[in-house]
Amino acid sequence: MNIFLTGTAIFITVNALICLYRVIKGPTIQDRLLTLGIVGSSMLAVLVLLASIFKSSIYLDVAILFVLLNFIVMVVVSRYLETYGKEGNGSDR
């Protein structure tokens, strides 16, 4: 069972690394934000799998903190985009 969980964690990590390309090269800030959420969710899944593989609850504690931080960042950036408009509209603020 550990081999399956380890393989799944590696697959999800590779998928998150591929998604990081879209975070860097995304055509718009909205695409980058959405992909950053996907990367955060992928890393959450990897942390939960690591908790199961190593039978340690510390990974679950880190996963909870990570998902809360990811949620706060998404809300703050979304509110910023809603307030100040789209990327490259020519306004200073």
mmCIF file with all atom_site columns, C-alpha atoms in Angstrom:
data_model
loop_
_atom_site.group_PDB
_atom_site.id
_atom_site.type_symbol
_atom_site.label_atom_id
_atom_site.label_alt_id
_atom_site.label_comp_id
_atom_site.label_asym_id
_atom_site.label_entity_id
_atom_site.label_seq_id
_atom_site.pdbx_PDB_ins_code
_atom_site.Cartn_x
_atom_site.Cartn_y
_atom_site.Cartn_z
_atom_site.occupancy
_atom_site.B_iso_or_equiv
_atom_site.pdbx_formal_charge
_atom_site.auth_seq_id
_atom_site.auth_comp_id
_atom_site.auth_asym_id
_atom_site.auth_atom_id
_atom_site.pdbx_PDB_model_num
ATOM 1  C CA . MET A 1 1  ? 0.000   0.000  0.000   1.00 0.00 ? 1  MET A CA 1
ATOM 2  C CA . ASN A 1 2  ? 2.881   2.381  0.725   1.00 0.00 ? 2  ASN A CA 1
ATOM 3  C CA . ILE A 1 3  ? 4.190   1.888  -2.819  1.00 0.00 ? 3  ILE A CA 1
ATOM 4  C CA . PHE A 1 4  ? 0.822   2.966  -4.237  1.00 0.00 ? 4  PHE A CA 1
ATOM 5  C CA . LEU A 1 5  ? 0.628   6.012  -1.947  1.00 0.00 ? 5  LEU A CA 1
ATOM 6  C CA . THR A 1 6  ? 4.214   6.977  -2.733  1.00 0.00 ? 6  THR A CA 1
ATOM 7  C CA . GLY A 1 7  ? 3.568   6.682  -6.465  1.00 0.00 ? 7  GLY A CA 1
ATOM 8  C CA . THR A 1 8  ? 0.433   8.772  -6.144  1.00 0.00 ? 8  THR A CA 1
ATOM 9  C CA . ALA A 1 9  ? 2.319   11.447 -4.187  1.00 0.00 ? 9  ALA A CA 1
ATOM 10 C CA . ILE A 1 10 ? 5.048   11.541 -6.834  1.00 0.00 ? 10 ILE A CA 1
ATOM 11 C CA . PHE A 1 11 ? 2.458   11.794 -9.632  1.00 0.00 ? 11 PHE A CA 1
ATOM 12 C CA . ILE A 1 12 ? 0.648   14.668 -7.911  1.00 0.00 ? 12 ILE A CA 1
ATOM 13 C CA . THR A 1 13 ? 3.953   16.457 -7.270  1.00 0.00 ? 13 THR A CA 1
ATOM 14 C CA . VAL A 1 14 ? 4.957   16.164 -10.935 1.00 0.00 ? 14 VAL A CA 1
ATOM 15 C CA . ASN A 1 15 ? 1.518   17.463 -11.920 1.00 0.00 ? 15 ASN A CA 1
ATOM 16 C CA . ALA A 1 16 ? 1.962   20.450 -9.580  1.00 0.00 ? 16 ALA A CA 1
ATOM 17 C CA . LEU A 1 17 ? 5.376   21.187 -11.081 1.00 0.00 ? 17 LEU A CA 1
ATOM 18 C CA . ILE A 1 18 ? 3.844   21.178 -14.556 1.00 0.00 ? 18 ILE A CA 1
ATOM 19 C CA . CYS A 1 19 ? 1.165   23.577 -13.319 1.00 0.00 ? 19 CYS A CA 1
ATOM 20 C CA . LEU A 1 20 ? 3.890   25.898 -12.032 1.00 0.00 ? 20 LEU A CA 1
ATOM 21 C CA . TYR A 1 21 ? 4.792   26.533 -15.672 1.00 0.00 ? 21 TYR A CA 1
ATOM 22 C CA . ARG A 1 22 ? 1.340   28.072 -16.154 1.00 0.00 ? 22 ARG A CA 1
ATOM 23 C CA . VAL A 1 23 ? 1.821   30.169 -13.011 1.00 0.00 ? 23 VAL A CA 1
ATOM 24 C CA . ILE A 1 24 ? 4.996   31.618 -14.514 1.00 0.00 ? 24 ILE A CA 1
ATOM 25 C CA . LYS A 1 25 ? 3.868   31.903 -18.150 1.00 0.00 ? 25 LYS A CA 1
ATOM 26 C CA . GLY A 1 26 ? 0.125   32.486 -17.693 1.00 0.00 ? 26 GLY A CA 1
ATOM 27 C CA . PRO A 1 27 ? -1.358  34.935 -20.182 1.00 0.00 ? 27 PRO A CA 1
ATOM 28 C CA . THR A 1 28 ? -3.400  36.750 -17.522 1.00 0.00 ? 28 THR A CA 1
ATOM 29 C CA . ILE A 1 29 ? -3.227  37.222 -13.788 1.00 0.00 ? 29 ILE A CA 1
ATOM 30 C CA . GLN A 1 30 ? -6.504  35.318 -13.426 1.00 0.00 ? 30 GLN A CA 1
ATOM 31 C CA . ASP A 1 31 ? -4.972  32.258 -15.087 1.00 0.00 ? 31 ASP A CA 1
ATOM 32 C CA . ARG A 1 32 ? -2.002  32.484 -12.782 1.00 0.00 ? 32 ARG A CA 1
ATOM 33 C CA . LEU A 1 33 ? -4.202  32.792 -9.710  1.00 0.00 ? 33 LEU A CA 1
ATOM 34 C CA . LEU A 1 34 ? -6.354  29.810 -10.689 1.00 0.00 ? 34 LEU A CA 1
ATOM 35 C CA . THR A 1 35 ? -3.309  27.661 -11.379 1.00 0.00 ? 35 THR A CA 1
ATOM 36 C CA . LEU A 1 36 ? -1.739  28.718 -8.092  1.00 0.00 ? 36 LEU A CA 1
ATOM 37 C CA . GLY A 1 37 ? -4.880  27.411 -6.374  1.00 0.00 ? 37 GLY A CA 1
ATOM 38 C CA . ILE A 1 38 ? -4.467  24.108 -8.197  1.00 0.00 ? 38 ILE A CA 1
ATOM 39 C CA . VAL A 1 39 ? -0.837  23.881 -7.078  1.00 0.00 ? 39 VAL A CA 1
ATOM 40 C CA . GLY A 1 40 ? -1.888  24.601 -3.495  1.00 0.00 ? 40 GLY A CA 1
ATOM 41 C CA . SER A 1 41 ? -4.540  21.902 -3.589  1.00 0.00 ? 41 SER A CA 1
ATOM 42 C CA . SER A 1 42 ? -2.059  19.444 -5.074  1.00 0.00 ? 42 SER A CA 1
ATOM 43 C CA . MET A 1 43 ? 0.446   20.114 -2.334  1.00 0.00 ? 43 MET A CA 1
ATOM 44 C CA . LEU A 1 44 ? -2.310  19.656 0.238   1.00 0.00 ? 44 LEU A CA 1
ATOM 45 C CA . ALA A 1 45 ? -3.027  16.217 -1.222  1.00 0.00 ? 45 ALA A CA 1
ATOM 46 C CA . VAL A 1 46 ? 0.687   15.352 -1.115  1.00 0.00 ? 46 VAL A CA 1
ATOM 47 C CA . LEU A 1 47 ? 0.911   16.367 2.547   1.00 0.00 ? 47 LEU A CA 1
ATOM 48 C CA . VAL A 1 48 ? -2.079  14.189 3.422   1.00 0.00 ? 48 VAL A CA 1
ATOM 49 C CA . LEU A 1 49 ? -0.526  11.278 1.524   1.00 0.00 ? 49 LEU A CA 1
ATOM 50 C CA . LEU A 1 50 ? 2.760   11.816 3.375   1.00 0.00 ? 50 LEU A CA 1
ATOM 51 C CA . ALA A 1 51 ? 0.875   11.740 6.676   1.00 0.00 ? 51 ALA A CA 1
ATOM 52 C CA . SER A 1 52 ? -0.580  8.399  5.669   1.00 0.00 ? 52 SER A CA 1
ATOM 53 C CA . ILE A 1 53 ? 2.721   6.986  4.406   1.00 0.00 ? 53 ILE A CA 1
ATOM 54 C CA . PHE A 1 54 ? 4.775   7.973  7.450   1.00 0.00 ? 54 PHE A CA 1
ATOM 55 C CA . LYS A 1 55 ? 1.885   7.598  9.929   1.00 0.00 ? 55 LYS A CA 1
ATOM 56 C CA . SER A 1 56 ? 2.664   10.991 11.438  1.00 0.00 ? 56 SER A CA 1
ATOM 57 C CA . SER A 1 57 ? 0.101   13.612 12.372  1.00 0.00 ? 57 SER A CA 1
ATOM 58 C CA . ILE A 1 58 ? 2.549   16.505 11.978  1.00 0.00 ? 58 ILE A CA 1
ATOM 59 C CA . TYR A 1 59 ? 1.954   16.433 8.214   1.00 0.00 ? 59 TYR A CA 1
ATOM 60 C CA . LEU A 1 60 ? -1.773  16.883 8.816   1.00 0.00 ? 60 LEU A CA 1
ATOM 61 C CA . ASP A 1 61 ? -1.085  19.907 11.009  1.00 0.00 ? 61 ASP A CA 1
ATOM 62 C CA . VAL A 1 62 ? 1.087   21.407 8.285   1.00 0.00 ? 62 VAL A CA 1
ATOM 63 C CA . ALA A 1 63 ? -1.614  20.588 5.696   1.00 0.00 ? 63 ALA A CA 1
ATOM 64 C CA . ILE A 1 64 ? -4.248  22.450 7.721   1.00 0.00 ? 64 ILE A CA 1
ATOM 65 C CA . LEU A 1 65 ? -2.018  25.505 8.041   1.00 0.00 ? 65 LEU A CA 1
ATOM 66 C CA . PHE A 1 66 ? -1.130  25.303 4.357   1.00 0.00 ? 66 PHE A CA 1
ATOM 67 C CA . VAL A 1 67 ? -4.752  25.186 3.197   1.00 0.00 ? 67 VAL A CA 1
ATOM 68 C CA . LEU A 1 68 ? -5.679  28.117 5.452   1.00 0.00 ? 68 LEU A CA 1
ATOM 69 C CA . LEU A 1 69 ? -2.779  30.171 4.121   1.00 0.00 ? 69 LEU A CA 1
ATOM 70 C CA . ASN A 1 70 ? -3.691  29.233 0.546   1.00 0.00 ? 70 ASN A CA 1
ATOM 71 C CA . PHE A 1 71 ? -7.302  30.289 1.126   1.00 0.00 ? 71 PHE A CA 1
ATOM 72 C CA . ILE A 1 72 ? -6.298  33.641 2.636   1.00 0.00 ? 72 ILE A CA 1
ATOM 73 C CA . VAL A 1 73 ? -3.918  34.380 -0.248  1.00 0.00 ? 73 VAL A CA 1
ATOM 74 C CA . MET A 1 74 ? -6.609  33.549 -2.816  1.00 0.00 ? 74 MET A CA 1
ATOM 75 C CA . VAL A 1 75 ? -9.161  35.805 -1.136  1.00 0.00 ? 75 VAL A CA 1
ATOM 76 C CA . VAL A 1 76 ? -6.729  38.714 -0.763  1.00 0.00 ? 76 VAL A CA 1
ATOM 77 C CA . VAL A 1 77 ? -5.492  38.551 -4.351  1.00 0.00 ? 77 VAL A CA 1
ATOM 78 C CA . SER A 1 78 ? -9.045  38.163 -5.687  1.00 0.00 ? 78 SER A CA 1
ATOM 79 C CA . ARG A 1 79 ? -10.201 41.190 -3.719  1.00 0.00 ? 79 ARG A CA 1
ATOM 80 C CA . TYR A 1 80 ? -7.212  43.157 -4.997  1.00 0.00 ? 80 TYR A CA 1
ATOM 81 C CA . LEU A 1 81 ? -8.044  42.233 -8.593  1.00 0.00 ? 81 LEU A CA 1
ATOM 82 C CA . GLU A 1 82 ? -11.688 43.127 -8.055  1.00 0.00 ? 82 GLU A CA 1
ATOM 83 C CA . THR A 1 83 ? -10.769 46.509 -6.567  1.00 0.00 ? 83 THR A CA 1
ATOM 84 C CA . TYR A 1 84 ? -7.998  47.614 -8.899  1.00 0.00 ? 84 TYR A CA 1
ATOM 85 C CA . GLY A 1 85 ? -9.108  45.983 -12.128 1.00 0.00 ? 85 GLY A CA 1
ATOM 86 C CA . LYS A 1 86 ? -7.477  43.807 -14.705 1.00 0.00 ? 86 LYS A CA 1
ATOM 87 C CA . GLU A 1 87 ? -3.808  43.448 -15.479 1.00 0.00 ? 87 GLU A CA 1
ATOM 88 C CA . GLY A 1 88 ? -2.370  46.026 -17.821 1.00 0.00 ? 88 GLY A CA 1
ATOM 89 C CA . ASN A 1 89 ? -5.314  48.449 -17.943 1.00 0.00 ? 89 ASN A CA 1
ATOM 90 C CA . GLY A 1 90 ? -2.955  51.433 -17.708 1.00 0.00 ? 90 GLY A CA 1
ATOM 91 C CA . SER A 1 91 ? -4.049  52.764 -14.341 1.00 0.00 ? 91 SER A CA 1
ATOM 92 C CA . ASP A 1 92 ? -1.639  53.242 -11.472 1.00 0.00 ? 92 ASP A CA 1
ATOM 93 C CA . ARG A 1 93 ? -4.125  52.069 -8.825  1.00 0.00 ? 93 ARG A CA 1
#
